[in-house]
Amino acid sequence: MNKILTVTALFCGLVLSASAQQNFKYQAALPKVDSTGFYRITLQPAFVAKAKADLSDVRIVDAKGNFIPYIQAGSLPQRNQKSFVLFNQIDARLSTDTGTTFIVENKTGLALDRLWIKLQNTAVQRKVNLVGSDDLKQWFAIQEEIPLQEAVVNSEGTYMQSLSFPASNYRYFKLLVNDKNKAPIKFLQAGIYTEYAATLNYAPISPVQLTRVDSNKTSYITLKLNDNYQVNKLHLNITAPKYFKRDVSVYQVIGRDKQLLSEAELNSAKGTDLLIAAKSNQLIIQINNGDNLPLTISSIDAYQSAESLISYLDDKQSYRLLTGDQSVQAPEYDLKFFADSIRDNTPQINHETVSQNAAYQTKQPAKAGRDYTVFIWIAIVVAAGLLLFLTLKMTKEVKKKAEE
């Protein structure tokens, strides 16, 4: 009887695992690791382009089809508490805000790709939207639906969590929690570790196609990419004039809509980098020239801020990355509670070329109207029915022997 249960459970597990994997459109193989341990997996722009904006559909899977736990590298705790810079809290709640709001001021002027928040211990599940502003009036989206962790068991009554997001240099950051008529959670403070903020890394995106129109004291530059890349920095290579100071707006194009991402300044004395948080294949840069001649721009370089996962990998296993399932939510792994076990010098590996997930191609044939999901569930029902039949038969035989 135990063997029957084991075989049936294994069969159902394999079927469900295969069913889960078929929903991910893309994959990228990971190289075999030299020894078992924690590894930092760098996500290249070509892979991130296929994922959801918050990377919630990224999975690591082994050769047996099991999902492997990971945490985003930005969630690692910092050991040097002296480098922590506390941000001032701002009381500027708008009438349009709903739920819990928490606003802090970034006086450092540094570009940030993570924010550490301190909360009162809580065991509830909430999600937060992060927006940024330079004037406390006009707010721009940075990241949505960021899950807040539950408190780790401790005796302090408070805990810290890291929020990772595309690099942004807004002066103000606002956390918006949709409490849905539930009791609010309590934010205590927020800040950054300066050694992280000062050493942001970027990966180049290519190719970038440019078209330009100069009219009515304004320059419009359109950037076209060959995929929906995550773009966090634009570097404008300006060759003339020698001195300039121009207001600039950056938009992303999604379908027929044009969304304002950032309003900034191009200044010859401060550099020509524009920090944004975009997920698109088309961007528009609008430069206000006033009475000046248009800027001479030889090229524009696009970059994605560094994205990486940390996972415990076995040297006897082979692994793949999966992504491209818009229906899934961010996974919740126990590994987040053991982040202190991860060393600062974790070895880094890069995934291989992104390709179509073979399992997805098999389960999604080109012929319209064909859906194999029903056959999977039929197999599960048959297995469950077989188990029920064997169980009833076994019970009947046991009862018969007892009566004898």
Tab-separated table of C-alpha atoms in Angstrom:
chain	number	residue	atom	x	y	z
A	1	MET	CA	0.000	0.000	0.000
A	2	ASN	CA	2.830	2.408	0.900
A	3	LYS	CA	4.491	1.695	-2.449
A	4	ILE	CA	1.270	2.500	-4.269
A	5	LEU	CA	0.954	5.805	-2.398
A	6	THR	CA	4.573	6.673	-3.131
A	7	VAL	CA	4.314	5.923	-6.843
A	8	THR	CA	1.037	7.823	-7.167
A	9	ALA	CA	2.402	10.848	-5.296
A	10	LEU	CA	5.537	10.816	-7.461
A	11	PHE	CA	3.471	10.605	-10.630
A	12	CYS	CA	1.247	13.514	-9.601
A	13	GLY	CA	4.281	15.553	-8.587
A	14	LEU	CA	5.969	15.035	-11.951
A	15	VAL	CA	2.787	15.932	-13.826
A	16	LEU	CA	2.250	19.098	-11.785
A	17	SER	CA	5.905	20.073	-12.157
A	18	ALA	CA	5.752	19.673	-15.926
A	19	SER	CA	2.489	21.624	-15.997
A	20	ALA	CA	4.064	24.491	-14.052
A	21	GLN	CA	7.138	24.666	-16.285
A	22	GLN	CA	5.128	24.772	-19.507
A	23	ASN	CA	3.768	28.228	-18.639
A	24	PHE	CA	7.222	29.866	-18.794
A	25	LYS	CA	8.031	30.971	-22.344
A	26	TYR	CA	11.795	31.439	-22.006
A	27	GLN	CA	14.785	29.711	-20.478
A	28	ALA	CA	18.538	30.174	-20.033
A	29	ALA	CA	20.884	27.404	-18.918
A	30	LEU	CA	23.261	27.916	-16.017
A	31	PRO	CA	26.834	26.589	-16.133
A	32	LYS	CA	27.785	23.654	-13.904
A	33	VAL	CA	29.266	24.949	-10.658
A	34	ASP	CA	32.633	23.702	-9.364
A	35	SER	CA	31.485	23.087	-5.808
A	36	THR	CA	28.247	23.088	-3.819
A	37	GLY	CA	27.406	26.412	-2.178
A	38	PHE	CA	25.878	29.856	-2.649
A	39	TYR	CA	26.279	31.560	-6.026
A	40	ARG	CA	25.358	34.993	-7.373
A	41	ILE	CA	23.558	34.591	-10.707
A	42	THR	CA	23.829	37.717	-12.855
A	43	LEU	CA	20.724	38.406	-14.939
A	44	GLN	CA	21.702	39.795	-18.336
A	45	PRO	CA	19.552	42.452	-20.076
A	46	ALA	CA	18.372	39.944	-22.702
A	47	PHE	CA	16.884	37.757	-19.948
A	48	VAL	CA	15.393	40.602	-17.892
A	49	ALA	CA	13.715	41.872	-21.076
A	50	LYS	CA	11.647	38.680	-21.195
A	51	ALA	CA	10.617	38.898	-17.517
A	52	LYS	CA	7.982	40.943	-15.733
A	53	ALA	CA	9.065	44.375	-14.529
A	54	ASP	CA	9.386	43.190	-10.906
A	55	LEU	CA	11.103	39.883	-11.896
A	56	SER	CA	8.390	37.977	-10.013
A	57	ASP	CA	8.175	35.356	-12.797
A	58	VAL	CA	11.832	34.333	-12.610
A	59	ARG	CA	12.449	30.771	-11.434
A	60	ILE	CA	15.455	28.480	-11.031
A	61	VAL	CA	14.725	24.844	-11.906
A	62	ASP	CA	16.919	21.744	-11.636
A	63	ALA	CA	17.128	18.754	-13.989
A	64	LYS	CA	14.322	16.998	-12.097
A	65	GLY	CA	11.952	19.917	-12.566
A	66	ASN	CA	12.112	21.181	-8.974
A	67	PHE	CA	12.017	24.906	-8.312
A	68	ILE	CA	15.128	25.992	-6.402
A	69	PRO	CA	14.890	28.749	-3.715
A	70	TYR	CA	16.658	32.063	-4.294
A	71	ILE	CA	16.727	35.607	-2.984
A	72	GLN	CA	17.441	38.814	-4.864
A	73	ALA	CA	20.949	40.037	-4.153
A	74	GLY	CA	19.663	43.424	-3.017
A	75	SER	CA	17.958	41.790	-0.037
A	76	LEU	CA	21.206	40.775	1.649
A	77	PRO	CA	21.734	42.392	5.072
A	78	GLN	CA	24.627	44.794	5.580
A	79	ARG	CA	27.159	44.080	8.278
A	80	ASN	CA	28.672	47.552	8.530
A	81	GLN	CA	26.039	49.481	10.472
A	82	LYS	CA	28.249	52.611	10.633
A	83	SER	CA	27.665	53.273	6.932
A	84	PHE	CA	23.889	53.511	7.350
A	85	VAL	CA	22.441	56.922	6.414
A	86	LEU	CA	19.014	57.627	7.907
A	87	PHE	CA	16.596	59.564	5.678
A	88	ASN	CA	14.337	62.283	7.041
A	89	GLN	CA	10.647	61.405	7.153
A	90	ILE	CA	8.351	63.887	5.366
A	91	ASP	CA	4.725	64.500	6.314
A	92	ALA	CA	3.166	65.223	2.938
A	93	ARG	CA	0.273	62.808	2.551
A	94	LEU	CA	-1.991	63.708	-0.360
A	95	SER	CA	-5.772	63.450	-0.311
A	96	THR	CA	-5.541	61.030	-3.238
A	97	ASP	CA	-3.394	58.581	-1.266
A	98	THR	CA	-5.173	55.517	0.064
A	99	GLY	CA	-3.799	53.141	2.643
A	100	THR	CA	-0.509	53.551	4.524
A	101	THR	CA	1.971	56.105	3.151
A	102	PHE	CA	5.570	56.702	4.182
A	103	ILE	CA	7.665	59.451	2.567
A	104	VAL	CA	11.405	60.004	3.049
A	105	GLU	CA	13.897	62.511	1.639
A	106	ASN	CA	17.087	61.466	-0.128
A	107	LYS	CA	19.434	64.360	0.643
A	108	THR	CA	22.497	62.449	-0.540
A	109	GLY	CA	21.715	63.079	-4.215
A	110	LEU	CA	22.974	59.564	-4.960
A	111	ALA	CA	21.311	57.222	-7.398
A	112	LEU	CA	19.671	54.433	-5.402
A	113	ASP	CA	18.654	50.933	-6.426
A	114	ARG	CA	17.535	49.801	-2.960
A	115	LEU	CA	16.078	51.262	0.207
A	116	TRP	CA	16.286	49.739	3.667
A	117	ILE	CA	13.162	50.163	5.768
A	118	LYS	CA	12.626	49.455	9.450
A	119	LEU	CA	9.200	48.187	10.514
A	120	GLN	CA	7.436	47.227	13.692
A	121	ASN	CA	7.220	43.436	13.912
A	122	THR	CA	4.318	42.094	11.897
A	123	ALA	CA	3.223	38.711	10.595
A	124	VAL	CA	0.832	39.988	7.911
A	125	GLN	CA	1.311	40.030	4.159
A	126	ARG	CA	1.225	43.337	2.326
A	127	LYS	CA	2.471	44.744	-0.971
A	128	VAL	CA	3.896	48.212	-1.486
A	129	ASN	CA	4.194	50.571	-4.457
A	130	LEU	CA	7.266	52.807	-4.656
A	131	VAL	CA	7.079	56.220	-6.357
A	132	GLY	CA	9.526	59.110	-6.600
A	133	SER	CA	9.368	62.901	-6.848
A	134	ASP	CA	11.607	65.955	-6.853
A	135	ASP	CA	8.985	68.451	-5.657
A	136	LEU	CA	6.452	66.439	-3.579
A	137	LYS	CA	3.824	67.334	-6.172
A	138	GLN	CA	4.392	65.249	-9.273
A	139	TRP	CA	5.110	61.588	-8.543
A	140	PHE	CA	6.542	58.971	-10.909
A	141	ALA	CA	6.210	55.194	-10.660
A	142	ILE	CA	9.386	53.253	-9.836
A	143	GLN	CA	8.241	49.770	-8.788
A	144	GLU	CA	4.852	48.241	-8.045
A	145	GLU	CA	3.596	45.273	-6.002
A	146	ILE	CA	6.767	44.832	-3.924
A	147	PRO	CA	6.030	42.188	-1.256
A	148	LEU	CA	6.833	43.114	2.352
A	149	GLN	CA	8.438	40.342	4.337
A	150	GLU	CA	7.039	39.033	7.574
A	151	ALA	CA	9.151	39.627	10.678
A	152	VAL	CA	11.886	37.148	11.496
A	153	VAL	CA	11.511	35.713	15.005
A	154	ASN	CA	13.429	38.019	17.345
A	155	SER	CA	13.158	39.791	20.686
A	156	GLU	CA	13.734	43.332	19.415
A	157	GLY	CA	10.194	44.099	18.293
A	158	THR	CA	11.422	45.536	14.969
A	159	TYR	CA	13.049	44.245	11.790
A	160	MET	CA	14.728	45.535	8.620
A	161	GLN	CA	13.859	44.810	5.011
A	162	SER	CA	15.523	45.807	1.768
A	163	LEU	CA	13.446	47.018	-1.184
A	164	SER	CA	15.204	46.567	-4.532
A	165	PHE	CA	14.152	48.658	-7.538
A	166	PRO	CA	15.536	50.212	-10.744
A	167	ALA	CA	18.150	52.881	-9.990
A	168	SER	CA	16.576	56.298	-9.353
A	169	ASN	CA	17.885	59.625	-8.055
A	170	TYR	CA	14.637	61.273	-6.953
A	171	ARG	CA	14.850	63.542	-3.930
A	172	TYR	CA	11.734	62.015	-2.336
A	173	PHE	CA	10.593	58.399	-2.167
A	174	LYS	CA	7.062	57.405	-1.182
A	175	LEU	CA	5.909	53.961	-0.061
A	176	LEU	CA	2.224	53.300	-0.713
A	177	VAL	CA	0.633	50.256	0.940
A	178	ASN	CA	-2.836	49.182	-0.119
A	179	ASP	CA	-4.230	47.983	3.221
A	180	LYS	CA	-7.668	47.180	1.765
A	181	ASN	CA	-9.526	48.383	4.880
A	182	LYS	CA	-7.201	46.358	7.111
A	183	ALA	CA	-5.133	47.634	10.033
A	184	PRO	CA	-2.059	49.536	8.782
A	185	ILE	CA	1.516	48.383	9.229
A	186	LYS	CA	3.965	50.661	11.031
A	187	PHE	CA	7.015	52.082	9.232
A	188	LEU	CA	9.696	53.373	11.623
A	189	GLN	CA	12.523	54.638	9.424
A	190	ALA	CA	14.277	54.264	6.084
A	191	GLY	CA	17.767	54.805	4.762
A	192	ILE	CA	20.664	53.413	2.747
A	193	TYR	CA	24.076	51.856	3.187
A	194	THR	CA	26.417	54.272	1.449
A	195	GLU	CA	28.848	51.673	0.113
A	196	TYR	CA	25.988	50.145	-1.911
A	197	ALA	CA	24.668	53.442	-3.249
A	198	ALA	CA	28.080	54.698	-4.372
A	199	THR	CA	28.981	51.630	-6.438
A	200	LEU	CA	26.021	50.941	-8.710
A	201	ASN	CA	26.873	48.671	-11.609
A	202	TYR	CA	25.237	48.752	-15.028
A	203	ALA	CA	25.047	46.352	-17.968
A	204	PRO	CA	24.991	47.818	-21.495
A	205	ILE	CA	21.979	47.339	-23.767
A	206	SER	CA	22.456	47.097	-27.512
A	207	PRO	CA	21.670	47.866	-30.197
A	208	VAL	CA	20.087	51.326	-29.842
A	209	GLN	CA	18.573	52.945	-32.941
A	210	LEU	CA	18.159	56.738	-32.908
A	211	THR	CA	15.919	59.082	-34.870
A	212	ARG	CA	15.887	62.813	-34.235
A	213	VAL	CA	13.666	65.798	-35.031
A	214	ASP	CA	14.547	69.423	-34.165
A	215	SER	CA	11.637	71.854	-34.286
A	216	ASN	CA	10.298	74.950	-32.524
A	217	LYS	CA	13.153	75.263	-29.985
A	218	THR	CA	12.745	71.606	-28.991
A	219	SER	CA	14.627	68.426	-29.903
A	220	TYR	CA	12.875	65.060	-29.954
A	221	ILE	CA	15.063	61.963	-29.931
A	222	THR	CA	13.471	58.524	-30.287
A	223	LEU	CA	15.361	55.459	-29.079
A	224	LYS	CA	14.262	52.087	-30.414
A	225	LEU	CA	15.391	48.801	-28.832
A	226	ASN	CA	14.888	45.283	-30.166
A	227	ASP	CA	13.073	44.081	-27.016
A	228	ASN	CA	11.276	45.357	-23.910
A	229	TYR	CA	14.466	46.028	-22.010
A	230	GLN	CA	14.705	47.321	-18.468
A	231	VAL	CA	16.433	50.678	-18.948
A	232	ASN	CA	17.843	52.468	-15.905
A	233	LYS	CA	20.436	54.834	-17.335
A	234	LEU	CA	20.902	56.770	-20.548
A	235	HIS	CA	24.270	58.340	-21.323
A	236	LEU	CA	24.201	61.090	-23.947
A	237	ASN	CA	27.477	61.595	-25.834
A	238	ILE	CA	27.266	65.353	-26.448
A	239	THR	CA	30.058	66.885	-28.564
A	240	ALA	CA	28.835	70.493	-28.861
A	241	PRO	CA	28.461	73.121	-27.554
A	242	LYS	CA	31.088	73.117	-24.805
A	243	TYR	CA	28.745	74.695	-22.237
A	244	PHE	CA	25.050	73.892	-21.954
A	245	LYS	CA	22.215	73.646	-19.459
A	246	ARG	CA	18.946	72.259	-20.824
A	247	ASP	CA	15.730	70.902	-19.293
A	248	VAL	CA	14.916	67.416	-20.512
A	249	SER	CA	11.967	65.023	-20.223
A	250	VAL	CA	12.093	61.278	-20.816
A	251	TYR	CA	9.067	59.233	-21.896
A	252	GLN	CA	8.499	55.540	-22.510
A	253	VAL	CA	6.169	54.377	-25.267
A	254	ILE	CA	3.894	51.423	-24.552
A	255	GLY	CA	1.562	50.691	-27.434
A	256	ARG	CA	-0.030	53.996	-28.347
A	257	ASP	CA	0.525	55.544	-24.922
A	258	LYS	CA	3.407	57.841	-23.961
A	259	GLN	CA	4.283	57.828	-20.252
A	260	LEU	CA	6.439	60.465	-18.577
A	261	LEU	CA	9.319	58.832	-16.701
A	262	SER	CA	11.490	61.688	-15.533
A	263	GLU	CA	12.137	65.419	-15.738
A	264	ALA	CA	15.790	66.327	-15.330
A	265	GLU	CA	18.562	68.667	-16.458
A	266	LEU	CA	21.422	68.204	-18.874
A	267	ASN	CA	24.340	70.246	-17.589
A	268	SER	CA	27.874	70.314	-19.019
A	269	ALA	CA	29.214	70.837	-15.485
A	270	LYS	CA	27.382	67.844	-13.959
A	271	GLY	CA	27.480	65.116	-16.583
A	272	THR	CA	25.071	63.782	-19.170
A	273	ASP	CA	23.536	60.714	-17.502
A	274	LEU	CA	19.763	60.379	-17.217
A	275	LEU	CA	18.514	57.923	-14.577
A	276	ILE	CA	15.114	56.396	-15.301
A	277	ALA	CA	13.056	53.282	-14.572
A	278	ALA	CA	11.667	52.022	-17.878
A	279	LYS	CA	10.478	48.676	-19.274
A	280	SER	CA	9.911	49.333	-22.943
A	281	ASN	CA	11.340	48.990	-26.440
A	282	GLN	CA	10.899	52.667	-27.275
A	283	LEU	CA	11.901	55.834	-25.408
A	284	ILE	CA	11.557	59.506	-26.300
A	285	ILE	CA	13.897	62.217	-25.010
A	286	GLN	CA	12.553	65.764	-25.238
A	287	ILE	CA	15.177	68.527	-24.889
A	288	ASN	CA	14.126	72.150	-24.448
A	289	ASN	CA	16.709	74.280	-26.291
A	290	GLY	CA	15.183	77.706	-25.744
A	291	ASP	CA	17.003	80.221	-27.989
A	292	ASN	CA	20.089	77.991	-28.241
A	293	LEU	CA	21.192	75.778	-31.091
A	294	PRO	CA	20.277	72.111	-30.629
A	295	LEU	CA	22.821	69.929	-28.877
A	296	THR	CA	25.110	67.853	-31.085
A	297	ILE	CA	24.656	64.268	-29.884
A	298	SER	CA	26.846	61.637	-31.524
A	299	SER	CA	25.198	58.666	-29.808
A	300	ILE	CA	23.208	57.542	-26.764
A	301	ASP	CA	24.126	54.521	-24.651
A	302	ALA	CA	21.452	52.616	-22.724
A	303	TYR	CA	22.102	50.577	-19.565
A	304	GLN	CA	20.297	48.270	-17.167
A	305	SER	CA	21.162	48.376	-13.474
A	306	ALA	CA	22.775	45.183	-12.195
A	307	GLU	CA	20.238	42.462	-11.364
A	308	SER	CA	21.251	39.196	-9.702
A	309	LEU	CA	19.892	36.281	-7.701
A	310	ILE	CA	21.602	34.296	-4.961
A	311	SER	CA	20.887	30.590	-4.664
A	312	TYR	CA	22.397	27.467	-3.125
A	313	LEU	CA	23.496	25.235	-6.017
A	314	ASP	CA	24.672	21.616	-6.023
A	315	ASP	CA	27.729	20.745	-8.126
A	316	LYS	CA	26.085	17.441	-9.095
A	317	GLN	CA	23.021	19.147	-10.550
A	318	SER	CA	22.328	21.147	-13.698
A	319	TYR	CA	20.061	24.193	-13.561
A	320	ARG	CA	18.080	26.521	-15.807
A	321	LEU	CA	16.462	29.903	-15.403
A	322	LEU	CA	12.822	30.224	-16.462
A	323	THR	CA	10.765	33.361	-17.092
A	324	GLY	CA	7.911	34.692	-19.189
A	325	ASP	CA	4.783	33.713	-17.229
A	326	GLN	CA	2.655	36.803	-16.648
A	327	SER	CA	0.209	34.947	-14.385
A	328	VAL	CA	2.538	33.978	-11.521
A	329	GLN	CA	3.324	35.882	-8.336
A	330	ALA	CA	6.693	36.361	-6.659
A	331	PRO	CA	7.773	33.165	-4.858
A	332	GLU	CA	8.140	33.044	-1.076
A	333	TYR	CA	11.140	30.961	-0.043
A	334	ASP	CA	12.464	30.166	3.442
A	335	LEU	CA	15.931	31.164	2.219
A	336	LYS	CA	15.191	34.824	2.969
A	337	PHE	CA	15.371	34.019	6.680
A	338	PHE	CA	18.918	32.688	6.301
A	339	ALA	CA	20.467	35.606	4.423
A	340	ASP	CA	23.054	36.014	7.207
A	341	SER	CA	24.627	32.719	6.080
A	342	ILE	CA	25.625	34.205	2.723
A	343	ARG	CA	29.189	35.522	2.468
A	344	ASP	CA	30.078	38.881	0.921
A	345	ASN	CA	32.403	37.233	-1.629
A	346	THR	CA	29.820	34.894	-3.142
A	347	PRO	CA	31.080	33.482	-6.485
A	348	GLN	CA	29.394	34.958	-9.535
A	349	ILE	CA	28.109	33.050	-12.568
A	350	ASN	CA	26.417	34.152	-15.786
A	351	HIS	CA	23.607	32.359	-17.561
A	352	GLU	CA	23.844	31.256	-21.160
A	353	THR	CA	21.886	32.531	-24.172
A	354	VAL	CA	18.154	33.075	-23.701
A	355	SER	CA	15.976	30.744	-25.774
A	356	GLN	CA	12.424	29.466	-26.049
A	357	ASN	CA	11.477	27.032	-23.282
A	358	ALA	CA	11.084	23.658	-25.017
A	359	ALA	CA	8.389	22.607	-22.540
A	360	TYR	CA	6.353	25.691	-23.391
A	361	GLN	CA	6.641	25.011	-27.136
A	362	THR	CA	5.459	21.417	-26.638
A	363	LYS	CA	2.429	22.425	-24.595
A	364	GLN	CA	1.505	25.403	-26.757
A	365	PRO	CA	1.229	24.074	-30.367
A	366	ALA	CA	0.741	26.501	-33.209
A	367	LYS	CA	-2.583	24.940	-34.169
A	368	ALA	CA	-5.379	27.136	-32.878
A	369	GLY	CA	-7.756	25.775	-30.297
A	370	ARG	CA	-5.467	22.972	-29.039
A	371	ASP	CA	-4.888	22.958	-25.278
A	372	TYR	CA	-3.180	20.025	-23.579
A	373	THR	CA	-3.867	21.276	-20.082
A	374	VAL	CA	-7.055	19.195	-19.942
A	375	PHE	CA	-5.077	15.993	-20.643
A	376	ILE	CA	-2.767	16.743	-17.741
A	377	TRP	CA	-5.706	17.125	-15.388
A	378	ILE	CA	-7.286	13.941	-16.778
A	379	ALA	CA	-4.053	12.117	-15.933
A	380	ILE	CA	-4.173	13.526	-12.412
A	381	VAL	CA	-7.830	12.503	-11.973
A	382	VAL	CA	-7.090	9.001	-13.291
A	383	ALA	CA	-4.183	8.646	-10.853
A	384	ALA	CA	-6.345	9.863	-7.967
A	385	GLY	CA	-9.168	7.511	-8.998
A	386	LEU	CA	-6.756	4.586	-9.146
A	387	LEU	CA	-5.510	5.415	-5.686
A	388	LEU	CA	-9.078	5.635	-4.362
A	389	PHE	CA	-10.002	2.304	-5.964
A	390	LEU	CA	-6.987	0.528	-4.493
A	391	THR	CA	-7.631	2.084	-1.087
A	392	LEU	CA	-11.276	0.937	-1.045
A	393	LYS	CA	-10.277	-2.523	-2.210
A	394	MET	CA	-7.622	-2.791	0.472
A	395	THR	CA	-10.080	-1.586	3.143
A	396	LYS	CA	-12.660	-4.134	2.004
A	397	GLU	CA	-10.147	-6.992	2.168
A	398	VAL	CA	-8.952	-5.944	5.618
A	399	LYS	CA	-12.555	-5.780	6.846
A	400	LYS	CA	-13.297	-9.221	5.357
A	401	LYS	CA	-10.308	-10.803	7.094
A	402	ALA	CA	-11.296	-9.165	10.370
A	403	GLU	CA	-14.793	-10.675	10.126
A	404	GLU	CA	-13.343	-14.136	9.420
